[in-house]
Short mmCIF file of C-alpha atoms and ligand atoms in Angstrom, two decimals:
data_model
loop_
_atom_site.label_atom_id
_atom_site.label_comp_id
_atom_site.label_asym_id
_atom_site.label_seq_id
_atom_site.Cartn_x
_atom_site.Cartn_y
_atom_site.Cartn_z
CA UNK A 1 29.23 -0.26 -13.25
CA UNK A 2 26.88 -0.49 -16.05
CA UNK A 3 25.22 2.85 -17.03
CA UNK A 4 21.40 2.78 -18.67
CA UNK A 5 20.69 5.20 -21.28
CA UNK A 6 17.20 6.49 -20.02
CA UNK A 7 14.95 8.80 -22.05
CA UNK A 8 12.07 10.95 -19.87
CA UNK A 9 9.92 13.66 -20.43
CA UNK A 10 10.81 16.24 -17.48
CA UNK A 11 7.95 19.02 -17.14
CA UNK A 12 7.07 18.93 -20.56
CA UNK A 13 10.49 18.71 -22.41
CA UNK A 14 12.40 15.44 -23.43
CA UNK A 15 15.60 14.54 -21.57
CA UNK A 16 18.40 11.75 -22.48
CA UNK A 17 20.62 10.90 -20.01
CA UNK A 18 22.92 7.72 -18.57
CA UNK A 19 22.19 6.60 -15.21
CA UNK A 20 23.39 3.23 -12.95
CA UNK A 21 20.87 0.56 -12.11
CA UNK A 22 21.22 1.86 -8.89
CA UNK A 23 20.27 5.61 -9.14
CA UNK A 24 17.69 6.60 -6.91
CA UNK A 25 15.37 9.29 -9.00
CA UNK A 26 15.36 11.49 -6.55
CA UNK A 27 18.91 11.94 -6.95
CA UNK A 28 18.83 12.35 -9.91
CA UNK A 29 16.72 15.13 -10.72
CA UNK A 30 18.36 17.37 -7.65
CA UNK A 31 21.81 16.60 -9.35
CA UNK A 32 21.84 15.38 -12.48
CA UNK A 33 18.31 16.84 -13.91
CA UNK A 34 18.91 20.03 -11.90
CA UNK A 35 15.65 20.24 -10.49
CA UNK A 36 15.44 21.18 -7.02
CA UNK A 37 11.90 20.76 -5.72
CA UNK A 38 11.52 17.34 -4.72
CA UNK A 39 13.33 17.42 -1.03
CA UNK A 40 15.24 14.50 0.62
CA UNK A 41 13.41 14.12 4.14
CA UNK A 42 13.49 10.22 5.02
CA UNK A 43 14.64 9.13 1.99
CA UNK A 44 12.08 6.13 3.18
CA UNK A 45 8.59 7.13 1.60
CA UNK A 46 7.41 8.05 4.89
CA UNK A 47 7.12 11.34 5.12
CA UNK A 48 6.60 13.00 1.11
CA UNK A 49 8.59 15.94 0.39
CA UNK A 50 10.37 13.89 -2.53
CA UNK A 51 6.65 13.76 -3.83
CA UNK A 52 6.90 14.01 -8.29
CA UNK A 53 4.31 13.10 -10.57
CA UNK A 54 5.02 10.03 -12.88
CA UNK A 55 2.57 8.72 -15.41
CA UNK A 56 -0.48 10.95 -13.88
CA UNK A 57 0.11 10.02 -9.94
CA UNK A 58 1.59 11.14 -7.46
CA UNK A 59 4.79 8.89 -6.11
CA UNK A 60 7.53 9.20 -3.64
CA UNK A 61 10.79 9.41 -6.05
CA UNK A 62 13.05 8.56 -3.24
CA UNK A 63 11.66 4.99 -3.83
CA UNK A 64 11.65 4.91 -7.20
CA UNK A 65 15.26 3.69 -9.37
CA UNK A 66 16.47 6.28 -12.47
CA UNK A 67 15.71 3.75 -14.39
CA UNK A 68 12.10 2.73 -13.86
CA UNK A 69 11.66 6.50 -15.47
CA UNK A 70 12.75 5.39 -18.45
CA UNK A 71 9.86 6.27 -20.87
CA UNK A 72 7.93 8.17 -18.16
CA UNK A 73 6.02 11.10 -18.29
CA UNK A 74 7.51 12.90 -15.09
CA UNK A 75 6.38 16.39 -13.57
CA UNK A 76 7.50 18.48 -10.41
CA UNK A 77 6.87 21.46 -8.63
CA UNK A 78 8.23 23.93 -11.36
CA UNK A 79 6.16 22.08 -13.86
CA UNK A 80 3.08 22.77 -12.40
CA UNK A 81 3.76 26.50 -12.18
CA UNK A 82 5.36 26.72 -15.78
CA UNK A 83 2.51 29.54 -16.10
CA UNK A 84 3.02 31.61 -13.11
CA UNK A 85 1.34 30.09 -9.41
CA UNK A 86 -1.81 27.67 -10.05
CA UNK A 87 -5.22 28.54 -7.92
CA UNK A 88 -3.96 26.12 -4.91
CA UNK A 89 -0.50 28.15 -4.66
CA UNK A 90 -2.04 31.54 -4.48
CA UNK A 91 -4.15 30.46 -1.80
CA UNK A 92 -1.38 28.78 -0.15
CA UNK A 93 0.23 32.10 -0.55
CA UNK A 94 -2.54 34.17 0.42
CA UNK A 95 -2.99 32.10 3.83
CA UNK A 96 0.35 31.72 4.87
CA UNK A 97 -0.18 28.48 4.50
CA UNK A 98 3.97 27.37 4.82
CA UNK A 99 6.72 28.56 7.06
CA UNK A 100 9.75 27.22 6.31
CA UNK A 101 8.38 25.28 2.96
CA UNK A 102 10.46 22.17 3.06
CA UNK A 103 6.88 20.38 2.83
CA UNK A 104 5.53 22.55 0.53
CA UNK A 105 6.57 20.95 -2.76
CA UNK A 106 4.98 17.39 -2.01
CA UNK A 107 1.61 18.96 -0.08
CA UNK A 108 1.16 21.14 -3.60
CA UNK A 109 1.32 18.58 -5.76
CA UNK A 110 -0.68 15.50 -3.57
CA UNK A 111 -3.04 18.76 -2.88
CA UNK A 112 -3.10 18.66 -6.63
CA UNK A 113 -3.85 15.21 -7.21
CA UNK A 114 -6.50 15.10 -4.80
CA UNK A 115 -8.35 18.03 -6.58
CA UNK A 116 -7.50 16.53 -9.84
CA UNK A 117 -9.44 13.22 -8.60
CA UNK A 118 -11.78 15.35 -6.54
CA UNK A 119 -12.86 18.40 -7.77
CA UNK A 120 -14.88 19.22 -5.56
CA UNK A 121 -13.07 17.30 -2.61
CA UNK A 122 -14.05 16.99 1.00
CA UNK A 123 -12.46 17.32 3.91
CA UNK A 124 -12.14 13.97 4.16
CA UNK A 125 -10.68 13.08 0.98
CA UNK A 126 -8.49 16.31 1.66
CA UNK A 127 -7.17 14.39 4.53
CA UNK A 128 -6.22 11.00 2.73
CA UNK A 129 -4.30 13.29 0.27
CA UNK A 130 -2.23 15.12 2.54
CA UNK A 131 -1.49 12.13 4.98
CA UNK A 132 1.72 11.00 4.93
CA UNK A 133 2.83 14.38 3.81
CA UNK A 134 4.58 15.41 7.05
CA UNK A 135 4.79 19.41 8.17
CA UNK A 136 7.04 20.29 10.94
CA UNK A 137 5.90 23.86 11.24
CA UNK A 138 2.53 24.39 10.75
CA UNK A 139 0.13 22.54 12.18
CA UNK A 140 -1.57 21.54 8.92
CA UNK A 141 -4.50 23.69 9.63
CA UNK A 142 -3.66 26.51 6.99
CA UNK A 143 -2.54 24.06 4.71
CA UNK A 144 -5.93 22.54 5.31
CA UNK A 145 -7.68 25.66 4.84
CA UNK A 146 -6.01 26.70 1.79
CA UNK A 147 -6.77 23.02 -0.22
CA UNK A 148 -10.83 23.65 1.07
CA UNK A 149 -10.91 26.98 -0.17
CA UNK A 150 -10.00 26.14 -3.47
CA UNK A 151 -12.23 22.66 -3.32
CA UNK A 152 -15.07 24.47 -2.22
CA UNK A 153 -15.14 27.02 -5.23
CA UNK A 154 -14.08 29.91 -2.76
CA UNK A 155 -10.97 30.90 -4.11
CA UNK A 156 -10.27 33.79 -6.13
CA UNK A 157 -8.75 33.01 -9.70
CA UNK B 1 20.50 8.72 -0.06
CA UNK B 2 22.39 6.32 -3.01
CA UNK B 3 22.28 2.30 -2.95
CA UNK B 4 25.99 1.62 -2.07
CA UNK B 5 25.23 -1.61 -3.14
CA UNK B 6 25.69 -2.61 -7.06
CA UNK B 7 22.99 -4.30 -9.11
CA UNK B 8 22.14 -5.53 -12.90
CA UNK B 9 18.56 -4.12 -13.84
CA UNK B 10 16.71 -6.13 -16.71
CA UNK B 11 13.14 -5.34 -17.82
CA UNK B 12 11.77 -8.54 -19.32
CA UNK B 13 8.83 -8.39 -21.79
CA UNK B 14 6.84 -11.67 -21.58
CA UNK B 15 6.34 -13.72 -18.50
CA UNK B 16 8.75 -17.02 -19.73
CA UNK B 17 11.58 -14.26 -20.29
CA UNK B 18 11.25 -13.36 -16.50
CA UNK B 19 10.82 -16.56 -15.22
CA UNK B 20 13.91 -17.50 -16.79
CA UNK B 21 16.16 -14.48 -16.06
CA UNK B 22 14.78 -15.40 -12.22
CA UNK B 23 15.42 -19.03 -12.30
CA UNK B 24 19.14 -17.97 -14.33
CA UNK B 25 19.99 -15.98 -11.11
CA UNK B 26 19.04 -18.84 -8.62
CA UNK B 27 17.17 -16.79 -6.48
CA UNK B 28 19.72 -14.16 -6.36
CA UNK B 29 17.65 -11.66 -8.34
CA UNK B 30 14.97 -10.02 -6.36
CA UNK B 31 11.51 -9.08 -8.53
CA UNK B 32 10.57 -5.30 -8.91
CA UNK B 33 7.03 -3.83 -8.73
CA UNK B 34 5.76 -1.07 -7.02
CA UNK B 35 9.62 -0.48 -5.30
CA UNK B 36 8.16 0.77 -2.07
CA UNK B 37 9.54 -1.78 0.29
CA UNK B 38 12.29 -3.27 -1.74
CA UNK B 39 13.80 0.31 -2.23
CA UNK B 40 14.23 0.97 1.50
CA UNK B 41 15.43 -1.95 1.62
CA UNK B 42 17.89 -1.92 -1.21
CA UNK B 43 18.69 1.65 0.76
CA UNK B 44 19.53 -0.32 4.12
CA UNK B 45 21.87 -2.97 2.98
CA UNK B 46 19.38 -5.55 4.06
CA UNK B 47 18.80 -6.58 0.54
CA UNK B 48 21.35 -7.76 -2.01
CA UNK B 49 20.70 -9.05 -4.68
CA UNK B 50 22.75 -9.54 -8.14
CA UNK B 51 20.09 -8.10 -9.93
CA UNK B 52 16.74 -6.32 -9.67
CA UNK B 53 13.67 -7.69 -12.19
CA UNK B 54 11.81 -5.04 -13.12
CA UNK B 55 7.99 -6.89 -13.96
CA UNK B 56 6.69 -3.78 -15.40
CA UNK B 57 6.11 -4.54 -18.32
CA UNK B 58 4.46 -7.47 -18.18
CA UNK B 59 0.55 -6.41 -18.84
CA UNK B 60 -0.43 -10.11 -18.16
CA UNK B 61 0.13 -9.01 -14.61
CA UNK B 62 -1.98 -6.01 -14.78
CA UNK B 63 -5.51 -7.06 -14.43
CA UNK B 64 -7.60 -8.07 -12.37
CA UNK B 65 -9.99 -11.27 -14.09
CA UNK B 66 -13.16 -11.87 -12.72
CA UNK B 67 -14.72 -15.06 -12.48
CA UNK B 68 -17.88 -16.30 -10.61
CA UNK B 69 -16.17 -16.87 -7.45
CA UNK B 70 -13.12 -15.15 -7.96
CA UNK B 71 -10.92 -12.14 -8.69
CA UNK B 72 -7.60 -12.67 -10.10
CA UNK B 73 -5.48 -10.35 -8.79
CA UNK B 74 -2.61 -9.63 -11.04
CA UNK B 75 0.36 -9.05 -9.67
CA UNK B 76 1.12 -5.16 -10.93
CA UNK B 77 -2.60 -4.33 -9.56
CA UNK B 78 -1.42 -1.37 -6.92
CA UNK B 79 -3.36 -0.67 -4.15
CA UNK B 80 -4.89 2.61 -5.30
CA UNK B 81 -6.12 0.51 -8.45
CA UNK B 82 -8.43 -1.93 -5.86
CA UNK B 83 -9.25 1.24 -4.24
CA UNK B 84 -10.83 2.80 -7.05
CA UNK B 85 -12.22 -0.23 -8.66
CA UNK B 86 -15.70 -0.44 -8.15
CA UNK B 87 -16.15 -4.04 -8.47
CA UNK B 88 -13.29 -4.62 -5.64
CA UNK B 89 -15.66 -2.36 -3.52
CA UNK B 90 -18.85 -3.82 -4.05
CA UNK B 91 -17.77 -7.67 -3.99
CA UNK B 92 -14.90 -7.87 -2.07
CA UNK B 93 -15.28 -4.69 0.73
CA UNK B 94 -13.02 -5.87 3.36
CA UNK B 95 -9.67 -5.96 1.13
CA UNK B 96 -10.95 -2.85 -0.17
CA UNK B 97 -11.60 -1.62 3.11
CA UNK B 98 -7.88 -2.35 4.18
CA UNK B 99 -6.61 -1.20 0.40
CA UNK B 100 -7.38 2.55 2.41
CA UNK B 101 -5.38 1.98 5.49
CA UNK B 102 -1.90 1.34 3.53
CA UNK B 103 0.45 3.79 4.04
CA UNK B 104 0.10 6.86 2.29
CA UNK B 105 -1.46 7.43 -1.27
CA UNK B 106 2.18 8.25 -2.83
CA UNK B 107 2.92 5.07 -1.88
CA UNK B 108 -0.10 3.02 -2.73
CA UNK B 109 0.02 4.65 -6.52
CA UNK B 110 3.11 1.83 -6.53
CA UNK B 111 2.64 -0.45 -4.04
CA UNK B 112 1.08 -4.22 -5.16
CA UNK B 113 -1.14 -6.04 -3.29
CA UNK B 114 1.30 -8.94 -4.09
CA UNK B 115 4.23 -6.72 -3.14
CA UNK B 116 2.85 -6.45 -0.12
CA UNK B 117 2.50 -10.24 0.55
CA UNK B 118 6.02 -10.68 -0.65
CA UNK B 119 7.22 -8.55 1.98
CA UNK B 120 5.24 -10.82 4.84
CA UNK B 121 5.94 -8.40 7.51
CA UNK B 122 3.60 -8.94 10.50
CA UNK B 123 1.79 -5.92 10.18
CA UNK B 124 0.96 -5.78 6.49
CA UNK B 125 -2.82 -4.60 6.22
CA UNK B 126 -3.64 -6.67 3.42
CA UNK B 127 -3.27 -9.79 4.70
CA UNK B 128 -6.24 -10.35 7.42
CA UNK B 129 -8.49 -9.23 4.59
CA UNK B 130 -7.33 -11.69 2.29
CA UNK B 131 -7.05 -14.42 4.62
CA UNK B 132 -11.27 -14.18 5.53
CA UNK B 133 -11.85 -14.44 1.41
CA UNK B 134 -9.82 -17.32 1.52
CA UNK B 135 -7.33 -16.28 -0.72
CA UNK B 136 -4.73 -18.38 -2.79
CA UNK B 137 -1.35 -16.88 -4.30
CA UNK B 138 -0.38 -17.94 -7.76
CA UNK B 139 3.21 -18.91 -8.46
CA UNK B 140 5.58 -19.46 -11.06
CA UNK B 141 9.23 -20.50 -11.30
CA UNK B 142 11.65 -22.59 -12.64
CA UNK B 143 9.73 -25.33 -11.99
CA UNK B 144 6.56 -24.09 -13.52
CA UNK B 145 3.42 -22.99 -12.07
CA UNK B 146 1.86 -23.47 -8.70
CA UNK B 147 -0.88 -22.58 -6.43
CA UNK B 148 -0.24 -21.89 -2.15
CA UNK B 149 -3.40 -21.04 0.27
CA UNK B 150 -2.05 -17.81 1.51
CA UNK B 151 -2.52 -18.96 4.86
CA UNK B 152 0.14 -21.61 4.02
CA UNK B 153 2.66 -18.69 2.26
CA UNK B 154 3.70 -16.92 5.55
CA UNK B 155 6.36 -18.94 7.18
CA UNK B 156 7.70 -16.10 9.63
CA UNK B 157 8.27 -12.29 9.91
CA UNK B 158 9.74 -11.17 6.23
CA UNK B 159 9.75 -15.05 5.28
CA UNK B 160 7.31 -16.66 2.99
CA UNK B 161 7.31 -20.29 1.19
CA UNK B 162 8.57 -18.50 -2.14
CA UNK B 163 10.83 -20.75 -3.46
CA UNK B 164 14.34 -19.60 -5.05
CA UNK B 165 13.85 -17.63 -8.12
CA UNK B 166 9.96 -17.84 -8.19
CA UNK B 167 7.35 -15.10 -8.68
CA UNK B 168 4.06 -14.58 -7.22
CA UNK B 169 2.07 -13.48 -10.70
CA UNK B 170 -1.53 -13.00 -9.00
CA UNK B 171 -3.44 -13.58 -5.73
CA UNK B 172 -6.70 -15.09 -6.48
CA UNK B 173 -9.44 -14.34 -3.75
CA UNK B 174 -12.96 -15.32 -3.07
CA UNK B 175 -15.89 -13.99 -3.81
CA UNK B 176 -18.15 -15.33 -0.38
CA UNK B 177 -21.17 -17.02 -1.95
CA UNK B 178 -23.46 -16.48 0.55
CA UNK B 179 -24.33 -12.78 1.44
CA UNK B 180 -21.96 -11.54 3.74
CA UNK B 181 -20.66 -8.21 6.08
CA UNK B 182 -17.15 -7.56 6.80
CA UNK B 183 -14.77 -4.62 8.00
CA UNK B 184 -11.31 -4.27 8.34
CA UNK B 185 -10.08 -2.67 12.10
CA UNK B 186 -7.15 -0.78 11.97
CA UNK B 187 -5.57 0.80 15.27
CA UNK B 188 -1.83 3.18 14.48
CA UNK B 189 -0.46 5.50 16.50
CA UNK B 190 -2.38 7.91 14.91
CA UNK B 191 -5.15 8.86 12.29
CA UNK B 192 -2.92 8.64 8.81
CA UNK B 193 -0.68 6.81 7.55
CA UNK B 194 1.06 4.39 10.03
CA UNK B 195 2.01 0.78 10.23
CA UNK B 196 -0.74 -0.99 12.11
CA UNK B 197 -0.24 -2.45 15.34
CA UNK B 198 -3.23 -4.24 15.32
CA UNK B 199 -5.38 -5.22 12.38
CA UNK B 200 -7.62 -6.96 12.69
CA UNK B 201 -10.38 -8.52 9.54
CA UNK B 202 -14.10 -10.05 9.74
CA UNK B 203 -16.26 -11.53 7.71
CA UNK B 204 -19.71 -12.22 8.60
CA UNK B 205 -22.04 -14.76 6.51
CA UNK B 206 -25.32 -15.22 5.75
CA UNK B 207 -25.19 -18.31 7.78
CA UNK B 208 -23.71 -17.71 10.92
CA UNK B 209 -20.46 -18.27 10.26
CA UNK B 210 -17.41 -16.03 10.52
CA UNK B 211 -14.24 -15.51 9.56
CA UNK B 212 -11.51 -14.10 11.68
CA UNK B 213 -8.10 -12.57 11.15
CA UNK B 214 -5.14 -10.61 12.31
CA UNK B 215 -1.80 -8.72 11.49
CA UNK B 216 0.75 -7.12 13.91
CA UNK B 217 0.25 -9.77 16.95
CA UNK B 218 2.02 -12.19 15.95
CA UNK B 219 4.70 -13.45 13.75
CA UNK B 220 2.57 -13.70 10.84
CA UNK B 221 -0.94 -12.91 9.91
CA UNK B 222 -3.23 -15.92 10.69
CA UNK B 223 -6.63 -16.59 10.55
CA UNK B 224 -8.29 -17.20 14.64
CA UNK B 225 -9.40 -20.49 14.22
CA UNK B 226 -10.23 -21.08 17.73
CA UNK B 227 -12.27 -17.82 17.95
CA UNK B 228 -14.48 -18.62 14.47
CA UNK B 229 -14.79 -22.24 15.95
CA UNK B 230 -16.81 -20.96 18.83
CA UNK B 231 -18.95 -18.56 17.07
CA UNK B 232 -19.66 -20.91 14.03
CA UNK B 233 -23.20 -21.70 13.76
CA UNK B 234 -24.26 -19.40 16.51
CA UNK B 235 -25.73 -15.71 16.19
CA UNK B 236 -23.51 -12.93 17.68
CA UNK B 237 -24.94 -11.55 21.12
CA UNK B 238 -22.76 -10.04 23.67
CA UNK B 239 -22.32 -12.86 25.83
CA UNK B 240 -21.03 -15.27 23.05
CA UNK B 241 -18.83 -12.13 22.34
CA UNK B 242 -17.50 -12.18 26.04
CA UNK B 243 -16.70 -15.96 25.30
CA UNK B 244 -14.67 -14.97 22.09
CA UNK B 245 -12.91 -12.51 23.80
CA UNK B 246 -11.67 -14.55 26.55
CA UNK B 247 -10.27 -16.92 23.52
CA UNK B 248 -7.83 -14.12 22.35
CA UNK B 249 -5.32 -14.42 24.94
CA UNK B 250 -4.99 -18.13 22.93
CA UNK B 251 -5.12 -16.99 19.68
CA UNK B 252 -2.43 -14.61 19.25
CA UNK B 253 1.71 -14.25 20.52
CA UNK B 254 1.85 -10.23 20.60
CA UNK B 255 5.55 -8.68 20.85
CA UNK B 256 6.55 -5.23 22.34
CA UNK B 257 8.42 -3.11 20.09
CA UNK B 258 8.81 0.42 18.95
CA UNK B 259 4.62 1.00 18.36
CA UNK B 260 3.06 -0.22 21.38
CA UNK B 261 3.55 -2.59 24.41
CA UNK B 262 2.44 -6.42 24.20
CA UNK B 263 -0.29 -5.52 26.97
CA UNK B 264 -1.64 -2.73 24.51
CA UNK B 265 -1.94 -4.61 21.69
CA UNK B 266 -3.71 -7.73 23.80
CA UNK B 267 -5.56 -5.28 25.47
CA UNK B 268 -6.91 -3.55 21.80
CA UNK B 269 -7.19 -6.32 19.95
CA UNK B 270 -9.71 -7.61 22.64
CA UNK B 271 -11.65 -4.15 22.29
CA UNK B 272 -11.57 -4.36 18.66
CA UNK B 273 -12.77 -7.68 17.88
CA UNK B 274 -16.15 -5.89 19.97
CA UNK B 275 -16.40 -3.68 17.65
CA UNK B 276 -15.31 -5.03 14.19
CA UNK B 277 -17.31 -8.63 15.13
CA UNK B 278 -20.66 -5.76 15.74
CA UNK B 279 -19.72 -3.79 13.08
CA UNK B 280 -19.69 -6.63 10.69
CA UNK B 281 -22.73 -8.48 11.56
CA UNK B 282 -24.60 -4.95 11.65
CA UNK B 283 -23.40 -4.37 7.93
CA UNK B 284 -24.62 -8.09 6.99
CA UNK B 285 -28.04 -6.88 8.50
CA UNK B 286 -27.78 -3.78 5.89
CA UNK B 287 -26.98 -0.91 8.84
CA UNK B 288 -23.46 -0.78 10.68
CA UNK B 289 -20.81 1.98 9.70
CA UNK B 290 -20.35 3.03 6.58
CA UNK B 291 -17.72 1.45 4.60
CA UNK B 292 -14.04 3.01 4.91
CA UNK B 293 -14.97 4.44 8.39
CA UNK B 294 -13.32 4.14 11.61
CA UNK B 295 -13.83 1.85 13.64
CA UNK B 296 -11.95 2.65 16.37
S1 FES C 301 12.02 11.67 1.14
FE1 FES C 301 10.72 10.42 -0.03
S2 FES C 301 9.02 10.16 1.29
FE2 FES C 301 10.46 11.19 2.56
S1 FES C 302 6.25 24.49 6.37
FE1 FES C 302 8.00 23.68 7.34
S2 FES C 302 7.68 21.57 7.09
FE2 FES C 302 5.84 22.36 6.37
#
């Protein structure tokens, strides 16, 4: 076993830490990193609730090793909302827009990205956003809703 | 989920240093990119190798150079990069039409269009597209470097004519010299990201001839051969269609597996070629569906 010493920038603040070639980065931020939003669903890249932002873009950190973080610029969920809930999570909020919210981490932040890319997104670039981002309770349509809302200028601040 | 399976990791810095940590491993090191196929894989035991290559840092593999004729494809070029390129879109629409149907966009922020080739499985989208621009992969290895029509670089499902401890560092495709219309026909299980179970790519030109291809009916992709053979020099009307469509049955070896029945895909792949043949003579003539729009 031959442990890496990796260096990242996790939401903003600069971690050091020692991690085997074959460290999954998911893993490690749930238990070495402590951070709890990304969610193990496939494990595969198929369905994004592992969903972190490296270098910018949206990825699937279940398919990513420790060690390709090295040097990497990495954000989750509770980066995002350092500040208290952004515009798209208030209207998520407001619409009821997750049930049991095991989805809800990778939708935000490819909802994110899209609007990022997009500001003034439509539906159909909406769509390509979310796909692959797979909700077992909802339906999609609030989740839907909520991203349009705030693409289309209609939310409230 | 961990890798049970152990691994060295080295990040080389220049392209010889690679080459030659490859070539030191015989083949036993597998090259890293974008991850998203090798990871499951790693994940699923059905990779092993005594060391992962991480070719990352190697920036001579991130760009795309464009020549007259050609766009060099460098081998860290992910497919959201072609998607957003607007050269990739105007000159070469068909590979940036199928750049749209991979997977998800969490995954195409990593995965490589030479990734993708790597992995040779018979449905990969990017394949027919670069098959009708006549593309050729660019190799290098312990041997130095070569070039391998990509038609020639599929030798089976997951198996390609890589030779131990070589690299694919680009895939150079075409630019069509005469004026030309294309689309790339996807059919899934369902709108969104899925694995295609057909695909299917054309390429119109300016002089009545076409280029055909397909992934996900058949052990590898392939260009039809027999069906561009009959439509060569002729101008599309339904009844030469009727004749191409009676060829398919010829042209491709559909299995049944988890995504759809043999008789489905034959079936489909008949009622796509209608449309995508249509769709990409109408966008030669200037109308036809807008680009990155169903067609089917
Ligand atoms: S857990 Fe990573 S995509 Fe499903
Ligand atoms: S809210 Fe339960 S999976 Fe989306």
């Amino acid at each position: 076993m031959k442990n890496i010493s990796i260096q990242l920038k996790l939401n903003g603040v600069r971690r050091t830490l020692e991690v085997e070639p074959s460290d999954v980065l998911l893993d490690v931020l749930r238990d070495k990193l402590g951070v709890k939003s990304p969610k193990v669903g496939c494990d595969r890249g198929d369905c994004g609730s592992c969903t972190v932002f490296m270098n910018g873009k949206t990825v699937r950190s279940c398919l990513v090793l420790a060690v390709e973080a090295d040097g990497a610029d990495v954000v989750t969920l509770e980066g995002i909302s350092k500040n208290g809930p952004t515009r798209l999570q208030k209207e998520f909020v407001k619409r009821n827009s997750f049930q049991c919210g095991f989805c809800a981490p990778g939708v935000i932040l490819s909802a994110e990205e899209a609007l990022k890319k997009h500001p003034r997104a439509s539906d159909e670039e909406i769509k390509e956003h979310i796909a692959g981002n797979l909700c077992r309770c909802t339906g999609y349509k609030p989740i839907l809703d909520a991203i349009k809302t705030v693409a289309s200028g209609k939310a409230s601040k | 989920m961990p890798i049970a399976h152990e691994f060295d990791y080295h990040k080389p810095k220049t392209l010889p240093e690679a080459v030659k940590l490859l070539a030191e491993y015989r083949g036993k090191a597998k090259p890293l990119a974008g991850g998203t196929d090798l990871i499951v894989w790693l994940k699923g035991g059905l990779e092993k190798p005594e060391a992962v290559v991480d070719i990352k840092a190697l920036r001579e593999l991130g760009r795309i150079v464009w020549k007259k004729d050609e766009a060099l494809i460098g081998a860290l070029i992910t497919f959201s990069e072609l998607i957003d390129n607007a050269d990739v879109r105007k000159k070469l629409p068909v590979l940036w039409e199928a750049s749209r149907t991979v997977a998800s966009v969490g995954v195409r922020n990593r995965a490589t269009l030479a990734g993708n080739i790597c992995s040779a499985v018979p449905s990969l989208d990017s394949a027919p597209a670069l098959l009708v621009y006549d593309a050729v992969v660019h190799l290098q290895g312990p041997r130095g470097k070569r070039q391998m029509p990509l038609k020639d670089f599929f030798m089976g499902p997951k198996k390609t004519a890589l030779a131990p401890g070589e690299l694919v560092t680009g895939v150079a495709v075409r630019i069509p010299k005469k004026k030309s219309g294309g689309c790339y026909a996807k059919l899934g299980r369902y709108a969104g990201e899925d694995l295609a179970q057909v695909g299917l790519a054309v390429l119109a030109l300016a002089d009545n001839t076409y280029r055909v291809a397909h992934c996900a009916v058949g052990p590898v992709a392939r260009r039809a051969e027999k069906i561009e053979g009959l439509l060569n020099g002729k101008r599309l009307s339904d009844i030469l269609l009727e004749e191409a469509v009676r060829l398919v049955d010829k042209e491709i070896s559909p299995i049944s597996d988890i995504r759809s029945s043999k008789e489905y895909r034959l079936h489909m792949t008949k009622v796509m070629l209608r449309r995508a043949l249509w769709a990409a003579v109408n966008r030669l003539a200037g109308s036809g569906p807008v680009a990155g729009s169903s067609l089917i």
